[in-house]
mmCIF file of C-alpha atoms in Angstrom:
data_model
loop_
_atom_site.group_PDB
_atom_site.id
_atom_site.type_symbol
_atom_site.label_atom_id
_atom_site.label_comp_id
_atom_site.label_asym_id
_atom_site.label_seq_id
_atom_site.Cartn_x
_atom_site.Cartn_y
_atom_site.Cartn_z
ATOM 1 C CA MET A 1 132.960 129.532 75.290
ATOM 2 C CA MET A 2 129.360 129.930 74.801
ATOM 3 C CA LYS A 3 128.913 126.034 74.437
ATOM 4 C CA LYS A 4 130.570 125.491 77.895
ATOM 5 C CA ASN A 5 128.377 128.307 79.478
ATOM 6 C CA TYR A 6 125.400 126.521 77.844
ATOM 7 C CA LEU A 7 126.387 123.121 79.427
ATOM 8 C CA LEU A 8 126.900 124.824 82.745
ATOM 9 C CA TYR A 9 123.636 126.524 82.831
ATOM 10 C CA SER A 10 121.991 123.437 81.641
ATOM 11 C CA PHE A 11 123.509 121.417 84.488
ATOM 12 C CA PHE A 12 122.631 124.111 86.870
ATOM 13 C CA ILE A 13 118.933 124.287 85.770
ATOM 14 C CA VAL A 14 118.564 120.415 85.947
ATOM 15 C CA VAL A 15 120.148 120.457 89.513
ATOM 16 C CA VAL A 16 117.843 123.157 90.677
ATOM 17 C CA LEU A 17 114.756 121.555 89.161
ATOM 18 C CA LEU A 18 115.418 118.163 90.672
ATOM 19 C CA SER A 19 115.902 119.952 94.113
ATOM 20 C CA VAL A 20 112.670 121.756 93.842
ATOM 21 C CA LEU A 21 110.772 118.655 92.739
ATOM 22 C CA ASP A 22 112.453 116.600 95.530
ATOM 23 C CA ILE A 23 111.280 119.123 98.179
ATOM 24 C CA LEU A 24 107.780 119.379 96.846
ATOM 25 C CA LYS A 25 107.140 115.730 96.333
ATOM 26 C CA PRO A 26 105.534 113.846 99.314
ATOM 27 C CA ASP A 27 107.508 111.365 101.153
ATOM 28 C CA LYS A 28 106.986 107.584 100.597
ATOM 29 C CA THR A 29 106.622 105.241 103.503
ATOM 30 C CA PHE A 30 107.367 101.968 101.717
ATOM 31 C CA SER A 31 109.229 100.793 98.734
ATOM 32 C CA ASP A 32 107.557 97.892 96.883
ATOM 33 C CA LEU A 33 110.811 97.535 94.749
ATOM 34 C CA GLU A 34 113.009 96.965 97.814
ATOM 35 C CA ASN A 35 110.314 95.438 100.050
ATOM 36 C CA ARG A 36 111.171 97.662 103.134
ATOM 37 C CA ASN A 37 110.033 100.736 104.943
ATOM 38 C CA LEU A 38 111.663 103.879 103.859
ATOM 39 C CA LYS A 39 113.261 106.418 106.180
ATOM 40 C CA GLN A 40 111.112 109.275 107.325
ATOM 41 C CA LYS A 41 111.920 112.848 108.231
ATOM 42 C CA VAL A 42 114.330 113.058 111.170
ATOM 43 C CA LYS A 43 113.765 115.346 114.003
ATOM 44 C CA PHE A 44 116.624 117.684 115.007
ATOM 45 C CA THR A 45 117.980 117.571 118.458
ATOM 46 C CA VAL A 46 121.261 119.039 119.906
ATOM 47 C CA ASP A 47 122.193 115.551 121.427
ATOM 48 C CA ALA A 48 121.594 113.925 118.194
ATOM 49 C CA PHE A 49 123.524 116.420 116.354
ATOM 50 C CA TRP A 50 126.609 116.113 118.698
ATOM 51 C CA ASP A 51 126.801 112.320 118.699
ATOM 52 C CA ASN A 52 126.334 112.338 114.877
ATOM 53 C CA SER A 53 123.269 110.289 114.701
ATOM 54 C CA PHE A 54 121.212 113.178 113.378
ATOM 55 C CA GLN A 55 123.643 113.393 110.322
ATOM 56 C CA GLN A 56 123.554 109.686 109.718
ATOM 57 C CA ASN A 57 119.686 109.511 109.973
ATOM 58 C CA TYR A 58 119.261 112.537 107.737
ATOM 59 C CA GLU A 59 121.594 111.205 105.011
ATOM 60 C CA SER A 60 119.530 107.835 105.171
ATOM 61 C CA TYR A 61 116.291 109.879 104.958
ATOM 62 C CA ILE A 62 117.679 111.803 101.724
ATOM 63 C CA ASN A 63 118.918 108.552 100.068
ATOM 64 C CA ASP A 64 115.481 106.891 100.768
ATOM 65 C CA GLN A 65 113.481 109.777 99.637
ATOM 66 C CA PHE A 66 115.292 111.085 96.596
ATOM 67 C CA ILE A 67 113.122 111.715 93.515
ATOM 68 C CA PHE A 68 112.889 108.957 90.970
ATOM 69 C CA ARG A 69 114.681 106.685 93.361
ATOM 70 C CA ASP A 70 113.348 103.381 91.796
ATOM 71 C CA GLY A 71 114.225 104.743 88.255
ATOM 72 C CA TRP A 72 117.910 105.423 89.576
ATOM 73 C CA ILE A 73 117.939 101.813 91.096
ATOM 74 C CA ASP A 74 116.767 100.320 87.717
ATOM 75 C CA ILE A 75 119.599 102.326 85.887
ATOM 76 C CA LYS A 76 122.196 101.017 88.204
ATOM 77 C CA SER A 77 121.057 97.494 87.708
ATOM 78 C CA ARG A 78 121.082 97.751 83.934
ATOM 79 C CA SER A 79 124.566 99.530 83.985
ATOM 80 C CA GLU A 80 126.187 96.789 86.201
ATOM 81 C CA TYR A 81 124.547 94.033 83.860
ATOM 82 C CA CYS A 82 126.294 95.703 80.794
ATOM 83 C CA LEU A 83 129.554 95.727 82.665
ATOM 84 C CA GLY A 84 129.380 91.859 83.299
ATOM 85 C CA LYS A 85 128.948 92.047 87.182
ATOM 86 C CA ILE A 86 127.872 88.705 88.502
ATOM 87 C CA GLU A 87 126.546 90.222 91.980
ATOM 88 C CA ASN A 88 124.933 93.058 93.420
ATOM 89 C CA ASN A 89 124.298 93.957 97.156
ATOM 90 C CA GLY A 90 125.351 90.417 98.393
ATOM 91 C CA ILE A 91 123.225 88.584 95.884
ATOM 92 C CA ILE A 92 124.836 86.572 92.956
ATOM 93 C CA TYR A 93 123.214 86.350 89.575
ATOM 94 C CA GLY A 94 122.910 82.680 88.611
ATOM 95 C CA ASP A 95 121.761 80.964 85.358
ATOM 96 C CA LYS A 96 118.170 80.504 84.615
ATOM 97 C CA GLU A 97 117.259 83.696 86.305
ATOM 98 C CA TYR A 98 118.139 82.190 89.741
ATOM 99 C CA LEU A 99 119.423 84.682 92.468
ATOM 100 C CA PHE A 100 121.563 83.302 95.125
ATOM 101 C CA GLU A 101 123.067 84.720 98.373
ATOM 102 C CA LYS A 102 126.850 85.301 98.430
ATOM 103 C CA TYR A 103 127.852 83.548 101.577
ATOM 104 C CA SER A 104 131.573 83.153 101.734
ATOM 105 C CA SER A 105 132.320 82.661 105.391
ATOM 106 C CA PHE A 106 130.739 82.239 108.838
ATOM 107 C CA ASP A 107 131.566 82.789 112.479
ATOM 108 C CA ASN A 108 132.787 79.290 113.554
ATOM 109 C CA THR A 109 132.576 80.273 117.313
ATOM 110 C CA ARG A 110 128.937 80.889 116.937
ATOM 111 C CA PHE A 111 128.476 77.866 114.740
ATOM 112 C CA LEU A 112 129.960 75.623 117.546
ATOM 113 C CA ASN A 113 127.999 77.378 120.281
ATOM 114 C CA ASN A 114 124.717 76.717 118.432
ATOM 115 C CA ILE A 115 125.585 72.983 118.184
ATOM 116 C CA GLU A 116 126.501 72.951 121.882
ATOM 117 C CA ALA A 117 123.154 74.609 122.791
ATOM 118 C CA ILE A 118 121.079 72.066 120.966
ATOM 119 C CA LYS A 119 123.198 69.231 122.631
ATOM 120 C CA ILE A 120 122.232 70.528 126.052
ATOM 121 C CA PHE A 121 118.671 71.483 125.206
ATOM 122 C CA LYS A 122 117.858 67.786 124.010
ATOM 123 C CA ASP A 123 118.724 66.412 127.509
ATOM 124 C CA LYS A 124 116.369 68.840 129.324
ATOM 125 C CA VAL A 125 113.228 67.869 127.596
ATOM 126 C CA SER A 126 111.189 64.660 127.685
ATOM 127 C CA SER A 127 110.093 65.152 124.247
ATOM 128 C CA LYS A 128 111.646 63.398 121.112
ATOM 129 C CA VAL A 129 113.869 66.070 119.529
ATOM 130 C CA SER A 130 114.256 66.041 115.769
ATOM 131 C CA LEU A 131 116.741 68.370 113.985
ATOM 132 C CA MET A 132 116.438 69.654 110.441
ATOM 133 C CA ILE A 133 119.046 71.926 108.734
ATOM 134 C CA ALA A 134 117.780 72.868 105.453
ATOM 135 C CA PRO A 135 120.377 73.514 102.634
ATOM 136 C CA ASN A 136 119.973 76.870 100.818
ATOM 137 C CA SER A 137 119.247 77.046 97.094
ATOM 138 C CA TYR A 138 123.011 77.591 96.009
ATOM 139 C CA GLU A 139 124.039 74.284 97.487
ATOM 140 C CA ILE A 140 121.285 72.411 95.411
ATOM 141 C CA TYR A 141 121.857 74.350 92.187
ATOM 142 C CA LYS A 142 125.667 74.539 92.145
ATOM 143 C CA GLU A 143 125.597 74.268 88.268
ATOM 144 C CA LEU A 144 123.657 77.478 88.041
ATOM 145 C CA VAL A 145 126.140 79.414 90.321
ATOM 146 C CA PRO A 146 129.063 81.369 88.607
ATOM 147 C CA LYS A 147 132.131 79.371 88.903
ATOM 148 C CA ALA A 148 134.064 82.216 90.368
ATOM 149 C CA ALA A 149 131.682 82.768 93.282
ATOM 150 C CA PRO A 150 133.218 81.775 96.651
ATOM 151 C CA LEU A 151 130.559 80.048 98.681
ATOM 152 C CA VAL A 152 130.545 78.065 102.048
ATOM 153 C CA PRO A 153 130.125 74.366 101.192
ATOM 154 C CA GLN A 154 126.885 73.473 103.057
ATOM 155 C CA GLU A 155 126.486 69.779 102.767
ATOM 156 C CA GLU A 156 129.772 68.843 104.584
ATOM 157 C CA ASN A 157 128.822 71.458 107.366
ATOM 158 C CA ILE A 158 125.502 70.074 107.853
ATOM 159 C CA GLU A 159 126.934 66.598 108.016
ATOM 160 C CA TYR A 160 129.354 67.924 110.798
ATOM 161 C CA ILE A 161 126.323 69.261 112.743
ATOM 162 C CA TYR A 162 124.552 66.036 112.690
ATOM 163 C CA GLU A 163 127.715 63.992 113.666
ATOM 164 C CA ASN A 164 128.060 66.164 116.673
ATOM 165 C CA ILE A 165 124.587 66.186 117.871
ATOM 166 C CA VAL A 166 123.702 62.628 118.712
ATOM 167 C CA ASP A 167 120.518 61.125 120.203
ATOM 168 C CA THR A 168 118.335 63.323 118.059
ATOM 169 C CA ASN A 169 116.408 62.516 115.039
ATOM 170 C CA ASN A 170 118.486 64.230 112.329
ATOM 171 C CA ILE A 171 116.946 64.614 109.020
ATOM 172 C CA ASN A 172 119.369 65.286 106.153
ATOM 173 C CA LEU A 173 117.534 66.988 103.228
ATOM 174 C CA SER A 174 120.452 67.155 100.809
ATOM 175 C CA GLU A 175 119.794 64.088 98.805
ATOM 176 C CA ILE A 176 116.024 64.399 98.501
ATOM 177 C CA MET A 177 116.502 67.982 97.380
ATOM 178 C CA LYS A 178 119.068 67.104 94.786
ATOM 179 C CA GLU A 179 116.793 64.256 93.561
ATOM 180 C CA ASN A 180 114.223 66.704 92.904
ATOM 181 C CA LYS A 181 116.212 69.732 91.817
ATOM 182 C CA ASN A 182 114.269 69.693 88.379
ATOM 183 C CA GLU A 183 111.157 70.447 90.284
ATOM 184 C CA TYR A 184 110.134 73.878 91.549
ATOM 185 C CA ILE A 185 111.587 73.453 95.130
ATOM 186 C CA TYR A 186 113.282 76.758 95.634
ATOM 187 C CA TYR A 187 112.125 80.320 94.603
ATOM 188 C CA ARG A 188 114.399 82.164 92.156
ATOM 189 C CA THR A 189 114.078 85.569 93.550
ATOM 190 C CA ASP A 190 113.696 84.530 97.296
ATOM 191 C CA HIS A 191 115.665 82.788 100.041
ATOM 192 C CA HIS A 192 112.941 80.325 100.824
ATOM 193 C CA TRP A 193 111.958 76.975 99.556
ATOM 194 C CA THR A 194 108.567 76.650 97.664
ATOM 195 C CA VAL A 195 105.486 74.877 98.837
ATOM 196 C CA TYR A 196 106.761 71.687 97.231
ATOM 197 C CA GLY A 197 110.259 72.045 98.710
ATOM 198 C CA ALA A 198 108.664 72.399 102.135
ATOM 199 C CA TYR A 199 106.434 69.350 101.257
ATOM 200 C CA LEU A 200 109.665 67.200 100.696
ATOM 201 C CA ALA A 201 111.104 68.297 103.970
ATOM 202 C CA TYR A 202 107.680 67.535 105.674
ATOM 203 C CA LYS A 203 107.494 64.149 104.204
ATOM 204 C CA GLU A 204 111.009 63.229 105.356
ATOM 205 C CA PHE A 205 110.419 64.408 108.866
ATOM 206 C CA VAL A 206 106.937 62.824 109.208
ATOM 207 C CA GLU A 207 108.154 59.420 107.921
ATOM 208 C CA SER A 208 111.279 59.515 110.193
ATOM 209 C CA ILE A 209 108.891 59.654 113.279
ATOM 210 C CA GLY A 210 106.571 56.774 112.117
ATOM 211 C CA GLU A 211 103.946 58.997 110.982
ATOM 212 C CA ILE A 212 102.052 58.951 107.461
ATOM 213 C CA PRO A 213 102.434 61.991 105.347
ATOM 214 C CA ILE A 214 99.586 63.522 103.408
ATOM 215 C CA LYS A 215 99.697 63.100 99.521
ATOM 216 C CA LEU A 216 100.254 66.388 97.766
ATOM 217 C CA GLU A 217 97.991 66.802 94.716
ATOM 218 C CA GLU A 218 97.953 69.731 92.217
ATOM 219 C CA GLY A 219 94.648 71.056 93.606
ATOM 220 C CA ASP A 220 95.747 71.100 97.202
ATOM 221 C CA VAL A 221 97.561 74.380 96.558
ATOM 222 C CA THR A 222 96.615 77.843 95.558
ATOM 223 C CA LYS A 223 99.073 79.666 93.261
ATOM 224 C CA VAL A 224 99.624 83.529 93.033
ATOM 225 C CA ASP A 225 101.556 85.225 90.255
ATOM 226 C CA ASN A 226 103.844 88.137 90.556
ATOM 227 C CA PHE A 227 105.927 87.130 93.675
ATOM 228 C CA TYR A 228 109.281 88.924 94.093
ATOM 229 C CA GLY A 229 111.187 87.880 97.124
ATOM 230 C CA THR A 230 114.093 88.905 99.505
ATOM 231 C CA TYR A 231 116.876 88.381 96.972
ATOM 232 C CA PHE A 232 115.178 90.485 94.390
ATOM 233 C CA SER A 233 114.650 93.167 96.936
ATOM 234 C CA LYS A 234 118.331 93.369 97.722
ATOM 235 C CA ALA A 235 119.739 93.040 94.146
ATOM 236 C CA LYS A 236 116.793 94.810 92.197
ATOM 237 C CA PRO A 237 117.699 93.107 88.821
ATOM 238 C CA PHE A 238 115.878 94.415 85.922
ATOM 239 C CA ASN A 239 115.654 91.113 83.918
ATOM 240 C CA VAL A 240 114.301 88.547 86.227
ATOM 241 C CA GLU A 241 110.750 87.110 86.039
ATOM 242 C CA PRO A 242 108.656 86.946 89.127
ATOM 243 C CA ASP A 243 108.114 83.640 90.853
ATOM 244 C CA ILE A 244 104.826 81.873 91.417
ATOM 245 C CA PHE A 245 103.951 82.002 95.044
ATOM 246 C CA SER A 246 101.909 79.053 96.438
ATOM 247 C CA TYR A 247 100.534 77.800 99.738
ATOM 248 C CA LEU A 248 98.609 74.679 100.927
ATOM 249 C CA ASP A 249 94.784 74.961 101.489
ATOM 250 C CA VAL A 250 93.893 73.875 104.860
ATOM 251 C CA SER A 251 90.445 73.766 106.734
ATOM 252 C CA GLY A 252 89.318 73.483 110.392
ATOM 253 C CA VAL A 253 92.648 75.159 111.637
ATOM 254 C CA THR A 254 92.656 77.955 114.116
ATOM 255 C CA MET A 255 95.627 80.074 115.269
ATOM 256 C CA SER A 256 96.464 81.886 118.467
ATOM 257 C CA ILE A 257 99.223 84.581 118.615
ATOM 258 C CA LEU A 258 99.985 86.155 122.000
ATOM 259 C CA GLY A 259 96.294 85.437 123.068
ATOM 260 C CA GLU A 260 94.638 86.787 119.856
ATOM 261 C CA GLU A 261 92.593 84.243 118.099
ATOM 262 C CA TYR A 262 92.442 83.735 114.326
ATOM 263 C CA ASP A 263 90.255 81.450 112.188
ATOM 264 C CA SER A 264 93.113 80.919 109.579
ATOM 265 C CA ILE A 265 96.719 80.265 109.736
ATOM 266 C CA TYR A 266 97.169 82.738 106.772
ATOM 267 C CA ASP A 267 97.062 86.505 106.362
ATOM 268 C CA TYR A 268 95.608 86.941 103.018
ATOM 269 C CA SER A 269 96.339 90.625 102.895
ATOM 270 C CA GLN A 270 99.871 89.821 102.188
ATOM 271 C CA LEU A 271 98.978 88.686 98.780
ATOM 272 C CA GLU A 272 98.505 92.119 97.787
ATOM 273 C CA LEU A 273 102.053 92.878 98.398
ATOM 274 C CA ARG A 274 105.235 92.133 96.363
ATOM 275 C CA ASP A 275 106.807 89.901 99.056
ATOM 276 C CA LYS A 276 103.881 87.490 99.856
ATOM 277 C CA TYR A 277 105.772 85.112 102.222
ATOM 278 C CA ALA A 278 104.365 86.783 105.426
ATOM 279 C CA LEU A 279 101.026 85.134 104.462
ATOM 280 C CA PHE A 280 102.224 82.072 106.584
ATOM 281 C CA LEU A 281 101.380 82.302 110.168
ATOM 282 C CA LYS A 282 101.149 86.239 109.912
ATOM 283 C CA GLY A 283 104.913 86.310 109.749
ATOM 284 C CA ASN A 284 107.369 85.531 112.565
ATOM 285 C CA ASN A 285 105.920 85.773 116.067
ATOM 286 C CA ALA A 286 107.236 84.750 119.465
ATOM 287 C CA LEU A 287 104.664 82.054 120.022
ATOM 288 C CA THR A 288 101.934 80.754 117.807
ATOM 289 C CA VAL A 289 99.745 77.958 118.719
ATOM 290 C CA ILE A 290 97.829 76.218 116.010
ATOM 291 C CA LYS A 291 94.868 73.630 116.648
ATOM 292 C CA ASN A 292 93.247 71.393 113.912
ATOM 293 C CA SER A 293 89.638 70.677 115.026
ATOM 294 C CA ASN A 294 89.506 67.883 112.478
ATOM 295 C CA LEU A 295 91.954 65.853 114.488
ATOM 296 C CA SER A 296 91.542 64.215 117.908
ATOM 297 C CA ASN A 297 94.745 62.195 118.194
ATOM 298 C CA GLY A 298 96.095 64.314 121.055
ATOM 299 C CA LYS A 299 99.424 64.761 119.255
ATOM 300 C CA LYS A 300 101.383 67.833 120.088
ATOM 301 C CA ILE A 301 104.482 69.145 118.525
ATOM 302 C CA ALA A 302 106.660 72.256 119.049
ATOM 303 C CA VAL A 303 108.666 73.796 116.187
ATOM 304 C CA ILE A 304 111.548 75.927 117.011
ATOM 305 C CA LYS A 305 112.461 77.618 113.856
ATOM 306 C CA ASP A 306 113.477 80.452 111.509
ATOM 307 C CA SER A 307 111.140 81.502 108.665
ATOM 308 C CA TYR A 308 111.753 78.230 106.616
ATOM 309 C CA ALA A 309 109.318 76.442 108.828
ATOM 310 C CA ASN A 310 106.578 78.851 108.374
ATOM 311 C CA SER A 311 105.562 77.114 104.801
ATOM 312 C CA LEU A 312 106.068 73.749 106.320
ATOM 313 C CA VAL A 313 103.838 74.122 109.427
ATOM 314 C CA PRO A 314 100.615 73.936 107.387
ATOM 315 C CA TYR A 315 101.513 70.334 106.441
ATOM 316 C CA LEU A 316 102.056 69.374 110.098
ATOM 317 C CA THR A 317 98.489 70.435 110.835
ATOM 318 C CA GLN A 318 97.352 67.300 109.039
ATOM 319 C CA ASN A 319 99.238 65.097 111.476
ATOM 320 C CA PHE A 320 99.269 67.017 114.768
ATOM 321 C CA GLU A 321 96.124 68.225 116.667
ATOM 322 C CA GLU A 322 98.245 70.891 118.316
ATOM 323 C CA ILE A 323 101.583 72.808 117.072
ATOM 324 C CA HIS A 324 103.383 75.233 119.196
ATOM 325 C CA VAL A 325 105.609 77.479 116.877
ATOM 326 C CA ILE A 326 108.459 79.166 118.747
ATOM 327 C CA ASP A 327 110.728 81.837 117.291
ATOM 328 C CA LEU A 328 113.657 82.374 119.582
ATOM 329 C CA ARG A 329 114.277 85.937 118.567
ATOM 330 C CA THR A 330 111.236 87.044 120.493
ATOM 331 C CA PHE A 331 110.362 84.215 122.770
ATOM 332 C CA LYS A 332 111.142 85.034 126.374
ATOM 333 C CA GLU A 333 110.230 81.986 128.358
ATOM 334 C CA LYS A 334 112.495 79.269 129.146
ATOM 335 C CA VAL A 335 112.000 76.819 126.139
ATOM 336 C CA ASP A 336 112.497 73.552 127.948
ATOM 337 C CA GLN A 337 110.134 74.485 130.825
ATOM 338 C CA TYR A 338 107.354 75.526 128.218
ATOM 339 C CA ILE A 339 107.710 72.264 126.446
ATOM 340 C CA ASN A 340 107.557 70.001 129.478
ATOM 341 C CA ASN A 341 104.842 71.979 131.009
ATOM 342 C CA ASN A 342 102.603 71.623 127.851
ATOM 343 C CA ASN A 343 103.266 67.845 127.672
ATOM 344 C CA ILE A 344 104.639 68.221 124.031
ATOM 345 C CA GLN A 345 105.649 64.883 122.655
ATOM 346 C CA ASP A 346 107.698 65.978 119.614
ATOM 347 C CA VAL A 347 110.044 68.874 118.992
ATOM 348 C CA LEU A 348 111.317 69.948 115.679
ATOM 349 C CA ILE A 349 114.220 72.403 115.392
ATOM 350 C CA LEU A 350 114.327 73.707 111.761
ATOM 351 C CA TYR A 351 116.749 76.225 110.511
ATOM 352 C CA ASN A 352 118.204 76.816 106.922
ATOM 353 C CA PHE A 353 121.954 76.589 107.011
ATOM 354 C CA ILE A 354 122.739 80.169 106.735
ATOM 355 C CA ASN A 355 120.537 81.149 109.334
ATOM 356 C CA PHE A 356 121.731 78.422 111.636
ATOM 357 C CA THR A 357 125.314 79.860 111.390
ATOM 358 C CA ARG A 358 124.184 83.336 111.969
ATOM 359 C CA ASP A 359 121.512 83.048 114.590
ATOM 360 C CA VAL A 360 122.445 84.401 117.954
ATOM 361 C CA ASN A 361 119.349 83.131 119.773
ATOM 362 C CA ILE A 362 119.819 79.471 119.444
ATOM 363 C CA ILE A 363 122.138 79.599 122.405
ATOM 364 C CA ARG A 364 119.304 80.532 124.470
ATOM 365 C CA LEU A 365 118.236 76.679 124.361
ATOM 366 C CA LYS A 366 121.007 75.854 126.795
ATOM 367 C CA TYR A 367 119.734 77.977 129.638
#
């Protein structure tokens, strides 16, 4: 009886102690481990209480600010590993410390609508339109994915896109990526391709339009250790080594975002953070105009894109005097009018396959 009371009292003391410490500790605003902003204190209102939003937001606040949160996450990751789980939070654990997104189905209607939007768009601009749908890492590294993992086959779906969008310059990257799969072309902990993966895509595109790509030498890129990407932030595995992040060194290039001028296309402050990919182009912005003062060839290109293009654009600065980077998530103008009004000769539409099937903004190209 005494032993039962002792266990009960001990449990009660631990709960009270954790509760007191949880109340006294200052709230965190950002989680480096999860690479996201944490929920802050919620203001009580009668309306929010009655529509249940206060309760939901307060629960999120408690979950985000719970004491020793990162430690509990680490314990959860280790316990699931011991239980033999092959995934966590939509991320699959592959061989050789690769992480992959679990992508088992997509909205076919949206997929077809996005194809149709591009077909309509290409006929509304006077520019030469190129289309590049990049395969995601699991498609290239199939041998590293657990055999039981149900994943959408990408190569055949990308071919379907190209077969149904004609009169565009379609760049199929599947073969070049598979040929170079033993190189460092995709990050292990992130959904993006590496600076070399982006270079391979750039080279295929530039050659397809009759331009000469730059040669990429070892000394042309800067490397930064300790990069943990989006897949790591979702799964929080305890036994995965960080990636090596890298970017192309460029000079004479300026950038304008919503009228604000920058003397570099890189935001070097992002290198101090765990997820360093926002270094490129200061992240995703509605419209970014880049100019290379070292070129005077008058060549202009518009890049309609997701974040895969961010690490490819620095290469394009070596061939195009002016680059207009458009992100449809926040760009409010009519895209075809903008391109025609700015006398842009080339357009590159670049999305990774998963984003192409999910994106709800590509349809805006038809209007």
